[in-house]
Tab-separated table of C-alpha atoms in Angstrom:
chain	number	residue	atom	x	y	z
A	118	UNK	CA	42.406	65.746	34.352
A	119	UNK	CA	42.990	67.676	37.133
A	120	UNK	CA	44.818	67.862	40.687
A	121	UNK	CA	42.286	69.429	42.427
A	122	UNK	CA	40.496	67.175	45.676
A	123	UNK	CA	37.162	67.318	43.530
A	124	UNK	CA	38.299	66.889	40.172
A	125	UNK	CA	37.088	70.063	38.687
A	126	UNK	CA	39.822	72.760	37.842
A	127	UNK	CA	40.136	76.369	37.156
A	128	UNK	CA	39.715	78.551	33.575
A	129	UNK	CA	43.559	79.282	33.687
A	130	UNK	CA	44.622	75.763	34.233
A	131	UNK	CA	42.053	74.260	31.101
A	132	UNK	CA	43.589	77.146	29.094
A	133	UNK	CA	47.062	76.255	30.216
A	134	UNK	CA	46.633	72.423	29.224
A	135	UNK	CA	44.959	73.110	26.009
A	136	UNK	CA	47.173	75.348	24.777
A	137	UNK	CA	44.381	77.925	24.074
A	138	UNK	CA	44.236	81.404	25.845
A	139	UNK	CA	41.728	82.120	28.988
A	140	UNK	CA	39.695	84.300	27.059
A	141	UNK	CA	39.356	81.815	24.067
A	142	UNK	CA	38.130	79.227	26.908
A	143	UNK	CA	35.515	82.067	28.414
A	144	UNK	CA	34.374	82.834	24.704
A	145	UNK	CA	33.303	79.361	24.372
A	146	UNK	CA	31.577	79.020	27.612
A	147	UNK	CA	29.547	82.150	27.004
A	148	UNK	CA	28.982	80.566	23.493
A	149	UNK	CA	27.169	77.587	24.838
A	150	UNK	CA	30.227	75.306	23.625
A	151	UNK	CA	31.929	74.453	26.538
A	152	UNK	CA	30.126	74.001	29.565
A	153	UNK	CA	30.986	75.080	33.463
A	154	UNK	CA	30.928	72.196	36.144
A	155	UNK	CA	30.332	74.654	38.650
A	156	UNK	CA	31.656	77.598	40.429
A	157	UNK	CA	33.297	78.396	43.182
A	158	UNK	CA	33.200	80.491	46.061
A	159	UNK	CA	34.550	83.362	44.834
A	160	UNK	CA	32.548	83.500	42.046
A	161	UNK	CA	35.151	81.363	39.519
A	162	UNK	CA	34.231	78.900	36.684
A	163	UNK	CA	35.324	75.083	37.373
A	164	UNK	CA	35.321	72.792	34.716
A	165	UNK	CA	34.500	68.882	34.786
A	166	UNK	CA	37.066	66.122	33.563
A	167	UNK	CA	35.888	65.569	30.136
A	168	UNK	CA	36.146	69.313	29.258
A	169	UNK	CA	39.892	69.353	27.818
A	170	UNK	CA	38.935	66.723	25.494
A	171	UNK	CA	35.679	68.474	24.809
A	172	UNK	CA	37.501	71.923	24.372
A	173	UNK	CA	40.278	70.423	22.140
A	174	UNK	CA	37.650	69.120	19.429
A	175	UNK	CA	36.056	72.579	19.662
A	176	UNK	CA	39.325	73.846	18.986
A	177	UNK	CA	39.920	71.471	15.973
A	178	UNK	CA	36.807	71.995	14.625
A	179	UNK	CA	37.254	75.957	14.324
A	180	UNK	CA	40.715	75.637	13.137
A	181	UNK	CA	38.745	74.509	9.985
A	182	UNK	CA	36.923	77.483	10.266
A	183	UNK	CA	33.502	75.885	10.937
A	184	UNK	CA	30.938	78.487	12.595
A	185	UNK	CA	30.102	78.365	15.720
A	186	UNK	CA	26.411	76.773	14.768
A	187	UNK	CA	28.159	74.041	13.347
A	188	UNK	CA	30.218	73.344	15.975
A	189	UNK	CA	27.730	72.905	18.318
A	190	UNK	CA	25.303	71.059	16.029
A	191	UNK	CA	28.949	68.396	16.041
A	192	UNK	CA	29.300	68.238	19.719
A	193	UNK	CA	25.257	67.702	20.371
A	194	UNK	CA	25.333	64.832	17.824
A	195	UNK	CA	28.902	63.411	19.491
A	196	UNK	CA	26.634	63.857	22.913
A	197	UNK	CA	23.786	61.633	22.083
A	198	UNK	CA	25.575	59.088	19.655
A	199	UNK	CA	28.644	58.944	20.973
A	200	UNK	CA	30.462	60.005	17.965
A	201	UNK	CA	29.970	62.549	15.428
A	202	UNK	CA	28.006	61.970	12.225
A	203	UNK	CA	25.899	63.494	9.775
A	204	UNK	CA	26.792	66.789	11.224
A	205	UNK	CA	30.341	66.191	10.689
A	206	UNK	CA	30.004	65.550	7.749
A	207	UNK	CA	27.412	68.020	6.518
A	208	UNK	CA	29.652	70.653	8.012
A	209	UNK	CA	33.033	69.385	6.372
A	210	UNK	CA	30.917	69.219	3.094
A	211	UNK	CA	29.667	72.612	3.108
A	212	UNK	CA	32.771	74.111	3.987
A	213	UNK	CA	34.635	72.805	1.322
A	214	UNK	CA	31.588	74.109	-1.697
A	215	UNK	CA	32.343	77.485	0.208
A	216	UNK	CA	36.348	77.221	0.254
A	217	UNK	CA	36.111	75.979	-3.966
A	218	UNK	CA	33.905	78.971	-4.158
A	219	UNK	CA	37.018	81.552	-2.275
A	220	UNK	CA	39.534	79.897	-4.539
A	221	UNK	CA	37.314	80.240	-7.986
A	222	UNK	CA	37.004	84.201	-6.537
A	223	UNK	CA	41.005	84.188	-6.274
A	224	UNK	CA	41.506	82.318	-9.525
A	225	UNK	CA	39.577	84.906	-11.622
A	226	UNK	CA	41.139	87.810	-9.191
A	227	UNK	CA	44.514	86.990	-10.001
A	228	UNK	CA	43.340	86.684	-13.874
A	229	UNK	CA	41.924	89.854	-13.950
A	230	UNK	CA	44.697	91.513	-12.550
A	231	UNK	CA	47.138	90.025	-14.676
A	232	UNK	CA	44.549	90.627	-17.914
A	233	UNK	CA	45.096	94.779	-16.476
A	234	UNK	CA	48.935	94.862	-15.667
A	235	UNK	CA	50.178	92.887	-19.470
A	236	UNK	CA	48.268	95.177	-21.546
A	237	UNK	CA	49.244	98.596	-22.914
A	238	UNK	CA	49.282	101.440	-20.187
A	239	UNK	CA	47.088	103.464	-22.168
A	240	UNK	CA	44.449	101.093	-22.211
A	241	UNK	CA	44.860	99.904	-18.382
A	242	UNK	CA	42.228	102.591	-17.427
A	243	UNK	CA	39.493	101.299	-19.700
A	244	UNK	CA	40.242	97.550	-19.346
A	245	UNK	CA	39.598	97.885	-15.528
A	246	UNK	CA	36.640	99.351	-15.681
A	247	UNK	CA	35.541	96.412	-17.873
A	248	UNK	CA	36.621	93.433	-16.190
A	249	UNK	CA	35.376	95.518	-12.739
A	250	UNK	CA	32.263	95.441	-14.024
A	251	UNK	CA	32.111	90.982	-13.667
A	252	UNK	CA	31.952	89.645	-9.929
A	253	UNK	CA	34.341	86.991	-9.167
A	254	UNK	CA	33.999	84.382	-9.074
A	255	UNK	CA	31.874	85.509	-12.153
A	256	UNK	CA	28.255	84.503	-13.019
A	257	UNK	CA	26.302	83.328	-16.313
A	258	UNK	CA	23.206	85.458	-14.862
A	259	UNK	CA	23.266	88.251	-17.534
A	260	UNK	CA	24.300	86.107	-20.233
A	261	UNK	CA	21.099	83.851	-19.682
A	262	UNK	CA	18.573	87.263	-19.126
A	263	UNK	CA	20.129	87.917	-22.838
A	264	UNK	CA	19.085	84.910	-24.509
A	265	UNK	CA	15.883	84.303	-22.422
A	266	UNK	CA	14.546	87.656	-24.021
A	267	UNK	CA	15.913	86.336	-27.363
A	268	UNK	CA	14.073	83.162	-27.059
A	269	UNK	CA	10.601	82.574	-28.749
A	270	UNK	CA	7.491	83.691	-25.866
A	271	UNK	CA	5.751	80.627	-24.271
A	272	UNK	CA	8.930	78.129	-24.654
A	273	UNK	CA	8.772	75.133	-22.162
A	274	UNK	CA	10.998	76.075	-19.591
A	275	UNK	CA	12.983	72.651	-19.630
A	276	UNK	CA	13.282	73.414	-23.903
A	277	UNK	CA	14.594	76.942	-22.377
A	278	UNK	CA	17.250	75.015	-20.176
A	279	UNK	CA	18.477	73.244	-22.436
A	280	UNK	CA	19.095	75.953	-24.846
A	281	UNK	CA	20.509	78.090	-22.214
A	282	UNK	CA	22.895	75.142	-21.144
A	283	UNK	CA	24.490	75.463	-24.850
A	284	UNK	CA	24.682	78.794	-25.538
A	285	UNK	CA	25.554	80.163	-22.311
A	286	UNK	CA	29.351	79.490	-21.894
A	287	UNK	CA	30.818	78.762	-18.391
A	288	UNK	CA	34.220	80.356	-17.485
A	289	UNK	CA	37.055	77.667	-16.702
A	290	UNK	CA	37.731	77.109	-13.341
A	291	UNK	CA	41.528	77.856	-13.781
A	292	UNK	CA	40.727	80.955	-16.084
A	293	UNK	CA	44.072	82.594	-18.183
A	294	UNK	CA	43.924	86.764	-18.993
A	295	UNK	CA	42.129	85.508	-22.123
A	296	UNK	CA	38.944	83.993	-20.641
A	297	UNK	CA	38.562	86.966	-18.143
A	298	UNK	CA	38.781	89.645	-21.183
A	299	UNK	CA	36.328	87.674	-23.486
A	300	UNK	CA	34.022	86.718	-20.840
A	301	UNK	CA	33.948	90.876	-19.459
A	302	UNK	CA	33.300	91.636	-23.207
A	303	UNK	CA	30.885	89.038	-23.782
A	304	UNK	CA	28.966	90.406	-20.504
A	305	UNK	CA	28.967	94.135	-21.736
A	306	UNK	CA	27.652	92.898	-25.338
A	307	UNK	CA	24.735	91.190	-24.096
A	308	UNK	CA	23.847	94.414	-21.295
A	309	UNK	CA	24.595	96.660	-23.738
A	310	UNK	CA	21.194	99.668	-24.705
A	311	UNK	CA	19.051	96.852	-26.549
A	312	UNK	CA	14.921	97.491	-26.824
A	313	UNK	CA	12.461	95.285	-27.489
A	314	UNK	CA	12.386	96.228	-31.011
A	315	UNK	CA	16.345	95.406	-31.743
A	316	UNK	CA	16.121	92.661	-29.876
A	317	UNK	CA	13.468	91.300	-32.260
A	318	UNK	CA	15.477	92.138	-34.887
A	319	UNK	CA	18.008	89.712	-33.847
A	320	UNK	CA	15.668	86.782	-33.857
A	321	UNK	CA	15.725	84.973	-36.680
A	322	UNK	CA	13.128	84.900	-38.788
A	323	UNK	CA	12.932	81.251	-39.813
A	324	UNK	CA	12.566	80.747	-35.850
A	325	UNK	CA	9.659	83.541	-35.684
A	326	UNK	CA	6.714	81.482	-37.450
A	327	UNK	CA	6.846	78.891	-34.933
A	328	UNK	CA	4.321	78.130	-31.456
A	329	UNK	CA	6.177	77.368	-28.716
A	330	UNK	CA	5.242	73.572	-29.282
A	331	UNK	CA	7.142	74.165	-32.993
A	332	UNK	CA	9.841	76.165	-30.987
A	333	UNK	CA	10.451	73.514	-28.501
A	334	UNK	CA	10.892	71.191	-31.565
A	335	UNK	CA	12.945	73.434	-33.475
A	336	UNK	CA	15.909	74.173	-30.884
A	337	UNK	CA	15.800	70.351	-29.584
A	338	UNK	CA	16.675	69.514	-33.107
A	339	UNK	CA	19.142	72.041	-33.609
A	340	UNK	CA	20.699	71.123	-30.875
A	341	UNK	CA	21.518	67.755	-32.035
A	342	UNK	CA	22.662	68.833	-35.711
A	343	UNK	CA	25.286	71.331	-33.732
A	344	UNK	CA	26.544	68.472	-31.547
A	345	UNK	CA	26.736	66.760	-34.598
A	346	UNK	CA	28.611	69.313	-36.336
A	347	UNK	CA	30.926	69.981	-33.762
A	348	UNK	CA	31.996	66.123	-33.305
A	349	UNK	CA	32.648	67.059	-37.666
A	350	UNK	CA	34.354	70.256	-36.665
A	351	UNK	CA	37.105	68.849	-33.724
A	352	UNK	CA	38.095	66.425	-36.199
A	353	UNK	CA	38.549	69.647	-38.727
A	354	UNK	CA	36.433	68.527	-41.105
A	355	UNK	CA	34.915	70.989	-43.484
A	356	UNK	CA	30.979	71.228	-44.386
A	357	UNK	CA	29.629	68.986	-46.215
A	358	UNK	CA	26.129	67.121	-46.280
A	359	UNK	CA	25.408	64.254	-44.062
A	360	UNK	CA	23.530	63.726	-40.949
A	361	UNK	CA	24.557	66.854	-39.071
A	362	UNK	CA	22.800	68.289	-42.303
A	363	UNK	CA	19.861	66.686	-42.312
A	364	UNK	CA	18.736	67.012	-38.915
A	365	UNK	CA	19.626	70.122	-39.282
A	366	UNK	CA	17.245	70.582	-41.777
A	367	UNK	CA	14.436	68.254	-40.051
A	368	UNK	CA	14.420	70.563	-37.571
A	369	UNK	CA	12.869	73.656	-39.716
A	370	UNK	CA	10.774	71.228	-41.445
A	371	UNK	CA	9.269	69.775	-38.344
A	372	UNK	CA	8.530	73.368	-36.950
A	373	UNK	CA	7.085	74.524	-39.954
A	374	UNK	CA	5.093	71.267	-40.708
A	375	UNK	CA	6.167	71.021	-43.734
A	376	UNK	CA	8.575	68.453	-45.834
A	377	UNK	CA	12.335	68.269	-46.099
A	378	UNK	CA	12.618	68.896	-50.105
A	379	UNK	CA	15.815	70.318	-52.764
A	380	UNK	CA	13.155	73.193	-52.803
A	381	UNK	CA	12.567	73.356	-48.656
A	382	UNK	CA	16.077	73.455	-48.592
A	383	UNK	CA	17.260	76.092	-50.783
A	384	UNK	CA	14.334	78.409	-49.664
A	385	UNK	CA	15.633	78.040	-45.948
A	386	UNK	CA	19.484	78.352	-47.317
A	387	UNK	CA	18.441	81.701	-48.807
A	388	UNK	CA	16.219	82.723	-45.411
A	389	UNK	CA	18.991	81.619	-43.129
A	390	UNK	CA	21.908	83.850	-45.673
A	391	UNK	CA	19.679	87.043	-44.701
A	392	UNK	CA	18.733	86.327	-41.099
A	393	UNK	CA	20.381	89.073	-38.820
A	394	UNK	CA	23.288	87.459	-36.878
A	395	UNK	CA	25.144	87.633	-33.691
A	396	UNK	CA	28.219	86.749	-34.545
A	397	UNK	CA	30.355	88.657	-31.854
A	398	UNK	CA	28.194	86.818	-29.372
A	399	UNK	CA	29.669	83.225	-30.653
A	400	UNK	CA	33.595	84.891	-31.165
A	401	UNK	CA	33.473	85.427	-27.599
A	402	UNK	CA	31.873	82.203	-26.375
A	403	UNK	CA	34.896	80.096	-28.303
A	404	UNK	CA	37.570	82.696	-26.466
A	405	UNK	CA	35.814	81.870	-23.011
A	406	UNK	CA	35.529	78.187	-23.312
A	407	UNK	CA	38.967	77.431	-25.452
A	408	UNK	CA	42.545	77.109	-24.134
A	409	UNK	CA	44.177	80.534	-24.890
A	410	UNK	CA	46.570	78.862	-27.213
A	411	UNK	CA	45.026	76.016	-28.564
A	412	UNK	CA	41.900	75.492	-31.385
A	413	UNK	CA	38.928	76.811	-30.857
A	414	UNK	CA	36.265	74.939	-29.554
A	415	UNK	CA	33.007	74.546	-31.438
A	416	UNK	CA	29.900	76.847	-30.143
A	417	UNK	CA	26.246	76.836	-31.443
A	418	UNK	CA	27.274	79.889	-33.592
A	419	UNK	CA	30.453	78.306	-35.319
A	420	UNK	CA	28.305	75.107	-35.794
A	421	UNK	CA	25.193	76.885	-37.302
A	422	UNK	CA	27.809	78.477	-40.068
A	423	UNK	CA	29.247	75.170	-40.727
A	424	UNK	CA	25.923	73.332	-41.641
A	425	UNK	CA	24.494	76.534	-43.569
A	426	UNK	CA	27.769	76.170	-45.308
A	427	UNK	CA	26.998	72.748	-46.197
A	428	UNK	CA	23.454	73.659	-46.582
A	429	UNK	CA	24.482	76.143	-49.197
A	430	UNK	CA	27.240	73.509	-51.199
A	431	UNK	CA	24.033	70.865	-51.220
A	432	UNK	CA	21.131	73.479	-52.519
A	433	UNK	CA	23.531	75.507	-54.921
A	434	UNK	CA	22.641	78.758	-53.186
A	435	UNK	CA	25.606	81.152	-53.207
A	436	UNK	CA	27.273	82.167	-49.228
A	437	UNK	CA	26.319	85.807	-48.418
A	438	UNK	CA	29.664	88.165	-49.083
């Protein structure tokens, strides 16, 4: 590598060759990466004949911005095997989650900002403070805290998850103005003033009878009549009775061990009619998850009202007004 009569050569020449500066060179010596051969008399670091090549992969490998930990975890593993390996790739693979997670952040940025500037002036001020008040990239956390307090006590946590996997909406990865405003407004509704007292209020109270065994049965079954449902709703079909019906029903029979009869049904028509609702919850959740200009995808909420709907054509029981 070098000209020198022992082989070794100087800080300024390894710089020179490369193409890095002399202080970039000393910062990874101090650093552990790139060790001295020696010095000389004068008190000068020498370097050995594999160091360019050893300095050039140190210089590729932070060019991908890899910390220095990783970087040395590579050239420890490239040491001893020859190559690099796991570490390599580890490294590569955890910088990439980290640079999807920067470009989510800049997606939703550049959302927001366009969500401020193509609205009225007047209402720039408040609109701000609202979509200020999400993190970008933004996070499901509050909209879960909502729903586990809504939840029936004592449900099995994987009965939870599930739940929370349907009703919690995730924001696109490519978000338009639209998603950012609905998902900011959907985020103040839920940590909005709400005590234990209104929040009880908002649980219905077919749901309330029921243990946490019954509950666990109850929202597994629902789940399945709204998938149902939706599969009827994409295909913009209106309510009608069938099997998105009936296991809708089966589902508040089976928590409330009881039998799936004309008069179970229009009994629970009539208690679902005059349950409290969160309707502004479920408007929200189709604006985050549906194209900005295209139909509405289906939510838990839009698919409850489509099978009480049908539950209510079936039993004879008149809609609420």
């Amino acid at each position: 590598m070098c000209a020198s009569y022992d082989g070794l050569c100087g800080i300024g020449e390894l710089a020179e060759r490369a193409g890095v500066s002399v202080k970039t060179v000393r910062f990874y010596s101090d650093s552990g990466l790139l060790p001295e051969a020696s010095r000389s008399a004068g008190g000068h670091r020498r370097y050995g004949p594999d160091s360019l090549e050893r300095l050039r992969m140190i210089r590729s490998l932070r060019t991908m911005d890899l910390p220095v930990s990783a970087v040395r975890r590579i050239l420890d593993e490239e040491e001893t095997a020859g190559s690099p390996g796991s570490a390599l790739e580890d490294a590569v693979a955890g910088q990439l989650r980290t640079l999807g997670s920067q470009l989510a952040a800049l997606r939703w940025r550049e959302a927001a900002l366009r969500a401020v500037q193509e609205c009225p002036a007047a209402e720039r001020a408040g609109r701000l403070r609202l979509i200020g008040a999400v993190t970008a990239p933004p996070t499901t956390a509050p909209l879960a805290r909502f729903w586990r307090g809504w939840l029936p006590p004592r449900m099995p946590a994987r009965s939870v998850a599930a739940f929370l996997e349907a009703a919690v909406p995730q924001p696109p990865d490519d978000p338009d103005p639209v998603h950012v405003l609905a998902f900011a407004r959907l985020c103040a509704l839920v940590s909005g003033p709400c005590d234990g007292e209104e929040r009880s209020r908002t649980q219905p109270h077919a749901h309330k009878e029921a243990d946490a065994r019954a509950s666990a049965v109850l929202y597994a079954g629902l789940a399945e009549a709204y998938e149902l449902a939706g599969a009827e709703m994409r295909h913009e079909r209106g309510p009608y009775p069938g099997e998105a019906l009936d296991g809708f029903v089966a589902a508040y029979a089976s928590a409330h061990d009881t039998a799936d009869t004309p008069g179970f049904r229009r009994v629970l028509a009539r208690q679902l009619a005059a349950d409290p609702r969160i309707d502004r919850y479920w408007e929200l959740t189709a604006e985050v998850v549906s194209p900005p200009a295209g139909r509405p995808e289906p939510t838990p909420g839009s698919a409850h009202d489509w099978l009480l709907a049908a539950l209510h054509t079936q039993s004879g029981t008149a809609l609420p007004a």
